[in-house]
Amino acid sequence: MKRKNKSKIAFKNLLVTGGCGFIGSNFIRYLINNKDFSGRIINVDCLTYAGNPENLADIAADYSARYIFQKVNICDAEKLDKIFLKYDVDAVCHFAAESHVDRSIKAPGDFIQTNIVGTFNLLEAAKARGDKFKLFHHVSTDEVYGSLGAKGFFREDTPYRPNSPYSASKASSDHLVRAYYKTFSLPATISNCSNNYGPYQFPEKLIPLIILNALEGKSLPVYGDGKNVRDWLYVEDHCKAIWRIMTTGKHGETYNVGGNAEMENIIIVQMICDILDEIKPARGGKLRRNLITFVNDRPGHDRRYAIDFAKLNKELGWSPRESFKSGLQKTVEWYLHQKKWLKNIKTGAYQAWIKEQYSS
Ligand code: NAD
Ligand code: DAU
């Protein structure tokens, strides 16, 4: 379907939170090169273990007039207010979050602070801008809807039933954004998407973790019976969806974003093994599938996610372009070519660099 309504909104000073993470860095890279956007991007990120400025080193060098980085924690309301004033912020795209479900089970505290309190601080700062403020876009997850059985899809009107501390904290932030739209007329949109994959994903999440372990001949941990299902969305498709919603979406609305690619975890792990065996065979021709190890299940592990993105398709004309097979192939190849990036992550060198840069 063709897009009917072209953007009439021009953001001059867009504050992106969490821009040094996986999706945020892909989004900034996509937007700064987009002919429909000529404004500035102010990237606010406190650089947790998941934030890596190296993800945007080339952008920082090539676009110094339009790309500004601020190492700030969104839990620090005072600093946030100053940034909104200093850069005359007129829009926000909010990615910053603690994002890993397993970590939220072991230590939920930071999830509550960043995902709930941090979102609240941003909403307050945006509200204080009054009529100057044009849009707060909140990036959220399909996990807020809970778990599906063998059939059915999450729609925008599916009731919230979050099952992990991570998804509960994201659900809470969604509600806050909605409440600020309803109560204070803050212009806001929300997107709830499925599992992203692609370049720059931190290797704690399934796909990069399996690629790296397989390359190093380590065991490939599959939780439970490996038959949990996720829908997989190529990160560039997601970035395009976010920008489409930000520029043509209706304020106060939620849009689901999906990749049309439901997969069982075990199938994904096998596919990665086969791609690597083909393009980078292991020593002695050993098949990587032999490294697959079934391990204890994640507590509260959601069985199946599946997204109905008909609203986004029908109303705003978006659909995913990448097939899972080609997206996975590209992703594996990307990781194979990132020796320096991976070394810096594995040795913790990127964290040491951050400490040195921001020690004062
Ligand atoms: P990520 O973990 O790769 O990156 C998160 C970024 O936020 C990092 O750069 C980190 O330094 C920053 N950050 C964390 N706490 C912060 C704080 N208190 N102040 C400032 N910055 C902080 O996450 P991601 O995978 O890129 O996810 C981005 C957003 O998309 C999150 O809101 C997540 O809930 C949502 N989401 C992710 C997926 C996915 O598959 N990755 C799917 C659906 C929704
Ligand atoms: O659905 C959207 C969500 O997708 C996002 O909101 C989260 O931020 C993002 O982390 C992701 O959550 P998941 O828990 O689905 O992603 P993860 O990569 O951790 O796990 C994907 C599936 O693979 C899940 O069923 C658990 C399983 N898994 C994961 C790891 C890390 C394994 O079997 N083995 C593993 O080692």
XYZ file of C-alpha atoms and ligand atoms in Angstrom:
440
model
C 0.000 0.000 0.000
C 1.228 3.532 -0.860
C 1.641 6.174 1.852
C -1.095 8.756 1.492
C -0.189 11.440 3.995
C 3.310 12.936 3.740
C 4.893 14.447 6.826
C 3.982 18.011 7.687
C 5.997 17.970 10.911
C 9.576 19.206 10.812
C 11.543 18.477 13.961
C 14.424 20.888 14.466
C 16.042 19.491 17.598
C 15.257 15.835 18.126
C 16.411 14.331 21.399
C 17.097 10.610 21.027
C 17.613 8.676 24.260
C 19.692 5.503 24.346
C 21.280 6.348 20.993
C 24.463 4.405 21.772
C 22.568 1.145 22.153
C 21.538 -1.327 19.478
C 18.327 0.114 18.007
C 19.066 3.728 18.952
C 22.378 3.759 17.073
C 20.767 2.178 14.010
C 17.998 4.791 14.188
C 20.420 7.737 14.375
C 22.434 6.312 11.466
C 19.212 5.909 9.447
C 17.837 9.352 10.265
C 20.942 11.477 9.851
C 21.204 10.176 6.284
C 17.493 10.672 5.582
C 16.608 13.433 3.115
C 13.352 14.130 4.977
C 15.213 15.205 8.122
C 17.509 18.208 8.256
C 17.422 18.949 11.997
C 19.859 18.209 14.809
C 20.002 15.009 16.840
C 20.862 15.253 20.523
C 21.776 11.785 21.743
C 21.296 11.387 25.506
C 22.817 8.178 26.808
C 24.496 7.382 30.132
C 26.555 4.562 28.568
C 25.652 1.506 30.601
C 27.302 -1.794 29.647
C 24.936 -1.789 26.601
C 25.873 1.685 25.402
C 28.864 1.896 23.100
C 29.870 5.232 21.509
C 31.900 3.251 18.966
C 28.558 2.353 17.330
C 28.347 5.967 16.127
C 32.006 7.023 15.909
C 31.764 7.710 12.156
C 28.520 9.687 12.565
C 30.066 11.810 15.338
C 33.033 12.589 13.044
C 31.074 13.215 9.824
C 28.089 15.162 11.197
C 29.541 17.280 13.998
C 27.109 20.156 13.260
C 23.992 17.973 13.386
C 24.907 15.269 15.898
C 25.464 16.095 19.572
C 26.227 13.543 22.263
C 25.392 14.107 25.936
C 26.431 11.539 28.526
C 23.489 11.938 30.863
C 21.345 9.548 32.873
C 17.624 9.970 32.213
C 17.073 9.417 35.938
C 18.742 12.805 36.520
C 15.772 15.168 36.053
C 17.756 18.363 36.608
C 20.302 17.587 33.912
C 17.545 16.547 31.525
C 15.704 19.855 31.999
C 18.917 21.761 31.219
C 19.440 19.791 28.017
C 15.884 20.418 26.850
C 16.419 24.166 27.329
C 19.969 24.361 26.010
C 19.156 22.575 22.754
C 15.606 23.903 22.366
C 14.329 20.328 22.130
C 11.068 20.053 20.180
C 10.757 16.249 19.884
C 11.886 13.069 21.626
C 12.413 9.538 20.395
C 12.817 7.485 23.551
C 14.853 4.260 23.337
C 16.868 4.367 26.575
C 16.044 1.378 28.735
C 17.406 -1.619 30.521
C 16.446 -4.105 27.825
C 17.532 -7.646 28.736
C 14.901 -9.935 30.280
C 17.441 -12.255 31.978
C 19.090 -9.294 33.743
C 15.670 -8.069 34.918
C 15.122 -11.429 36.609
C 18.474 -11.307 38.415
C 18.452 -7.584 39.330
C 15.247 -5.665 38.590
C 16.169 -2.400 40.389
C 17.751 -0.580 37.427
C 14.773 -1.550 35.253
C 12.406 0.238 37.606
C 14.627 3.324 37.784
C 15.496 3.738 34.117
C 12.407 2.374 32.424
C 9.815 3.920 34.729
C 11.378 6.859 36.593
C 13.557 7.814 33.604
C 10.525 7.874 31.299
C 8.622 9.973 33.832
C 11.496 12.508 33.955
C 11.520 12.779 30.169
C 7.764 13.298 30.033
C 8.020 16.070 32.624
C 10.839 17.781 30.717
C 8.846 17.532 27.491
C 5.691 18.884 29.154
C 7.617 21.885 30.468
C 8.374 22.907 26.869
C 4.683 23.778 26.398
C 3.582 24.634 22.860
C 7.134 24.401 21.551
C 7.028 20.639 21.968
C 5.868 18.656 18.919
C 6.201 14.936 19.674
C 7.213 12.344 22.252
C 7.699 8.983 20.564
C 8.040 6.072 22.964
C 9.684 2.867 21.757
C 8.227 -0.153 23.516
C 7.885 -3.872 23.219
C 5.383 -6.603 22.355
C 6.307 -8.251 25.683
C 3.825 -5.954 27.461
C 1.029 -8.135 26.032
C 2.288 -11.292 27.779
C 2.393 -14.681 26.121
C 0.337 -16.285 23.330
C -0.747 -19.890 22.847
C -0.284 -21.673 19.541
C -2.684 -19.322 17.753
C -3.483 -15.617 17.643
C -1.621 -12.315 17.382
C -1.003 -9.277 19.552
C -3.104 -6.328 18.403
C -3.037 -2.783 19.733
C -6.149 -3.537 21.810
C -4.752 -6.743 23.367
C -4.845 -6.326 27.181
C -1.510 -5.792 28.922
C -0.251 -8.867 30.840
C 3.509 -8.398 31.332
C 5.292 -11.411 32.836
C 8.857 -10.302 33.603
C 10.176 -7.344 35.597
C 11.457 -5.990 32.248
C 8.090 -6.165 30.505
C 6.268 -4.869 33.592
C 8.565 -1.837 33.682
C 8.007 -1.207 29.959
C 4.235 -1.585 30.417
C 4.387 0.987 33.184
C 6.259 3.430 30.950
C 3.697 2.916 28.157
C 0.917 3.797 30.582
C 2.743 6.943 31.686
C 3.132 8.129 28.088
C -0.526 7.468 27.378
C -1.538 9.294 30.563
C 0.513 12.380 29.617
C -1.258 12.466 26.269
C -4.712 12.115 27.846
C -4.231 14.373 30.861
C -1.811 17.027 29.598
C -2.369 16.768 25.820
C 1.331 16.030 25.392
C 1.689 15.067 21.703
C 2.767 11.437 21.892
C 2.909 8.200 19.939
C 3.891 4.691 21.068
C 5.212 1.712 19.133
C 5.310 -1.877 20.423
C 7.566 -4.088 18.363
C 8.858 -7.626 18.253
C 12.433 -8.953 18.599
C 14.920 -6.871 16.635
C 18.083 -8.265 15.075
C 20.858 -6.838 12.907
C 24.107 -4.862 13.260
C 25.379 -3.500 16.610
C 23.299 -5.740 18.897
C 25.043 -6.417 22.203
C 26.054 -10.100 22.339
C 23.897 -11.035 25.304
C 20.768 -11.397 23.125
C 20.049 -14.706 21.382
C 21.242 -14.060 17.816
C 24.602 -12.305 18.430
C 25.332 -14.564 21.409
C 24.888 -17.683 19.303
C 26.960 -16.247 16.423
C 29.859 -15.429 18.734
C 29.757 -18.678 20.701
C 29.541 -20.695 17.495
C 32.572 -18.892 16.054
C 34.541 -19.642 19.214
C 33.445 -23.280 19.370
C 31.614 -22.690 22.672
C 28.345 -24.352 23.651
C 25.144 -22.802 22.277
C 22.662 -22.474 25.182
C 19.031 -23.048 24.245
C 16.517 -22.438 27.044
C 13.965 -25.161 27.843
C 12.831 -27.200 24.843
C 13.854 -24.482 22.341
C 10.313 -24.255 20.995
C 9.501 -20.769 22.286
C 8.486 -18.569 19.400
C 9.452 -14.955 18.717
C 8.669 -12.714 15.756
C 11.859 -11.249 14.258
C 12.113 -7.708 12.909
C 15.185 -6.505 11.006
C 16.395 -3.386 12.811
C 16.408 -1.169 9.705
C 12.760 -2.039 9.031
C 12.025 -1.049 12.625
C 13.825 2.309 12.228
C 11.761 3.065 9.125
C 8.566 2.189 11.014
C 9.448 4.506 13.899
C 10.143 7.414 11.548
C 6.914 6.736 9.652
C 4.964 6.829 12.929
C 6.774 9.947 14.132
C 6.043 11.841 10.945
C 2.599 10.570 9.949
C 1.154 8.761 12.979
C -1.816 10.030 14.948
C -1.092 11.507 18.374
C -2.304 9.370 21.266
C -2.123 6.200 19.177
C -0.176 2.980 19.603
C 1.190 1.074 16.588
C 2.398 -2.531 16.628
C 5.496 -3.278 14.527
C 6.329 -6.832 13.431
C 8.638 -8.619 11.028
C 6.262 -11.252 9.660
C 8.831 -13.830 10.766
C 7.727 -16.157 13.538
C 10.475 -18.609 14.425
C 11.182 -21.218 17.094
C 14.449 -20.473 18.905
C 15.945 -23.860 18.050
C 15.389 -23.265 14.325
C 17.212 -19.932 14.528
C 20.158 -21.499 16.332
C 20.343 -24.257 13.704
C 20.152 -21.696 10.881
C 23.064 -19.721 12.349
C 25.113 -22.928 12.663
C 24.445 -23.787 9.020
C 25.249 -20.287 7.703
C 28.551 -20.274 9.587
C 29.443 -23.822 8.476
C 28.919 -22.611 4.907
C 30.818 -19.312 4.965
C 33.366 -19.979 7.720
C 33.751 -23.732 8.242
C 35.089 -24.818 11.647
C 38.464 -26.563 11.918
C 38.278 -30.176 10.810
C 34.850 -29.494 9.257
C 33.064 -29.998 12.614
C 29.378 -29.145 12.369
C 28.342 -26.322 14.726
C 24.966 -27.956 15.414
C 26.885 -30.309 17.711
C 27.495 -27.360 20.049
C 23.760 -26.910 20.787
C 23.062 -27.479 24.496
C 19.625 -27.426 26.073
C 19.848 -25.597 29.412
C 17.463 -24.690 32.265
C 14.529 -22.589 31.135
C 14.199 -18.852 31.868
C 11.764 -18.366 34.805
C 8.390 -17.120 33.517
C 9.581 -17.670 29.929
C 6.895 -16.389 27.528
C 5.969 -19.136 25.073
C 5.030 -17.260 21.939
C 4.905 -13.712 20.583
C 3.275 -12.808 17.267
C 2.381 -9.369 15.982
C -0.543 -8.115 13.958
C 0.768 -4.922 12.336
C -2.279 -4.342 10.084
C -2.951 -0.929 11.665
C 0.511 0.389 10.783
C 0.217 -1.135 7.325
C -3.284 0.116 6.516
C -3.078 3.561 8.126
C 0.553 4.536 7.505
C 1.548 2.208 4.653
C 4.479 0.489 6.405
C 5.474 -3.136 5.991
C 8.756 -4.956 6.664
C 11.069 -5.399 3.651
C 13.651 -7.880 4.947
C 12.960 -11.626 4.972
C 14.294 -13.493 8.006
C 16.561 -15.663 5.847
C 18.280 -12.736 4.115
C 18.316 -10.604 7.281
C 19.975 -13.372 9.266
C 22.563 -13.984 6.535
C 23.415 -10.241 6.481
C 23.603 -10.148 10.274
C 25.968 -13.128 10.506
C 28.182 -11.574 7.824
C 28.173 -8.215 9.640
C 29.453 -9.836 12.863
C 32.123 -11.734 10.946
C 33.507 -8.405 9.711
C 33.537 -6.602 13.094
C 36.752 -7.911 14.611
C 37.721 -4.633 16.351
C 34.188 -3.869 17.599
C 33.828 -7.395 19.000
C 37.274 -7.377 20.585
C 36.488 -4.077 22.328
C 33.265 -5.537 23.690
C 34.707 -8.881 24.716
C 37.729 -7.360 26.480
C 35.678 -4.522 27.997
C 37.985 -2.017 26.209
C 35.003 0.145 25.245
C 34.105 0.540 28.923
C 37.686 1.469 29.811
C 37.638 4.081 27.038
C 34.354 5.548 28.351
C 35.845 5.770 31.847
C 38.896 7.579 30.533
C 36.837 10.042 28.427
C 34.359 10.935 31.150
C 36.387 10.542 34.332
C 36.193 14.218 35.435
P 20.107 -1.644 24.345
O 20.176 -2.312 25.666
O 20.959 -2.133 23.233
O 20.442 -0.082 24.518
C 19.914 0.680 25.562
C 20.655 2.021 25.574
O 20.073 2.840 26.601
C 22.147 1.897 25.887
O 22.886 2.729 25.017
C 22.242 2.377 27.317
O 23.510 2.963 27.634
C 21.120 3.401 27.389
N 20.614 3.596 28.740
C 20.237 2.621 29.622
N 19.877 3.199 30.794
C 19.989 4.537 30.626
C 19.749 5.650 31.472
N 19.322 5.495 32.735
N 19.978 6.897 30.975
C 20.434 7.075 29.721
N 20.694 6.045 28.884
C 20.471 4.802 29.332
O 18.572 -1.650 23.954
P 17.898 -1.869 22.525
O 17.821 -3.313 22.262
O 18.524 -0.972 21.551
O 16.406 -1.367 22.858
C 16.055 0.001 22.700
C 14.610 0.190 23.107
O 13.775 -0.632 22.312
C 14.311 -0.198 24.556
O 13.406 0.727 25.078
C 13.676 -1.577 24.451
O 12.782 -1.808 25.510
C 12.959 -1.453 23.135
N 12.770 -2.735 22.401
C 13.847 -3.493 22.083
C 13.663 -4.658 21.341
C 14.820 -5.541 20.936
O 14.580 -6.600 20.358
N 16.064 -5.164 21.168
C 12.374 -5.035 20.967
C 11.282 -4.251 21.383
C 11.506 -3.081 22.069
O 9.997 -9.105 22.026
C 10.740 -7.934 22.168
C 11.859 -8.145 23.175
O 12.825 -8.964 22.532
C 12.490 -6.837 23.642
O 11.543 -6.071 24.323
C 13.705 -7.108 24.548
O 14.350 -5.884 24.867
C 14.668 -7.993 23.788
O 15.763 -8.343 24.627
C 13.969 -9.264 23.301
O 13.586 -10.081 24.434
P 13.750 -11.671 24.412
O 13.804 -12.155 25.794
O 12.768 -12.289 23.487
O 15.203 -11.760 23.698
P 16.460 -12.708 23.956
O 17.405 -12.488 22.831
O 16.994 -12.569 25.343
O 15.828 -14.155 23.813
C 15.172 -14.582 22.643
C 14.657 -15.976 22.868
O 15.777 -16.867 22.953
C 13.907 -16.138 24.166
O 12.844 -17.068 23.970
C 14.931 -16.721 25.135
C 15.822 -17.532 24.221
N 17.251 -17.604 24.618
C 17.913 -16.454 24.887
C 19.239 -16.478 25.234
C 19.991 -15.192 25.561
C 17.894 -18.832 24.640
O 17.285 -19.886 24.367
N 19.217 -18.863 24.957
C 19.928 -17.744 25.289
O 21.142 -17.825 25.607
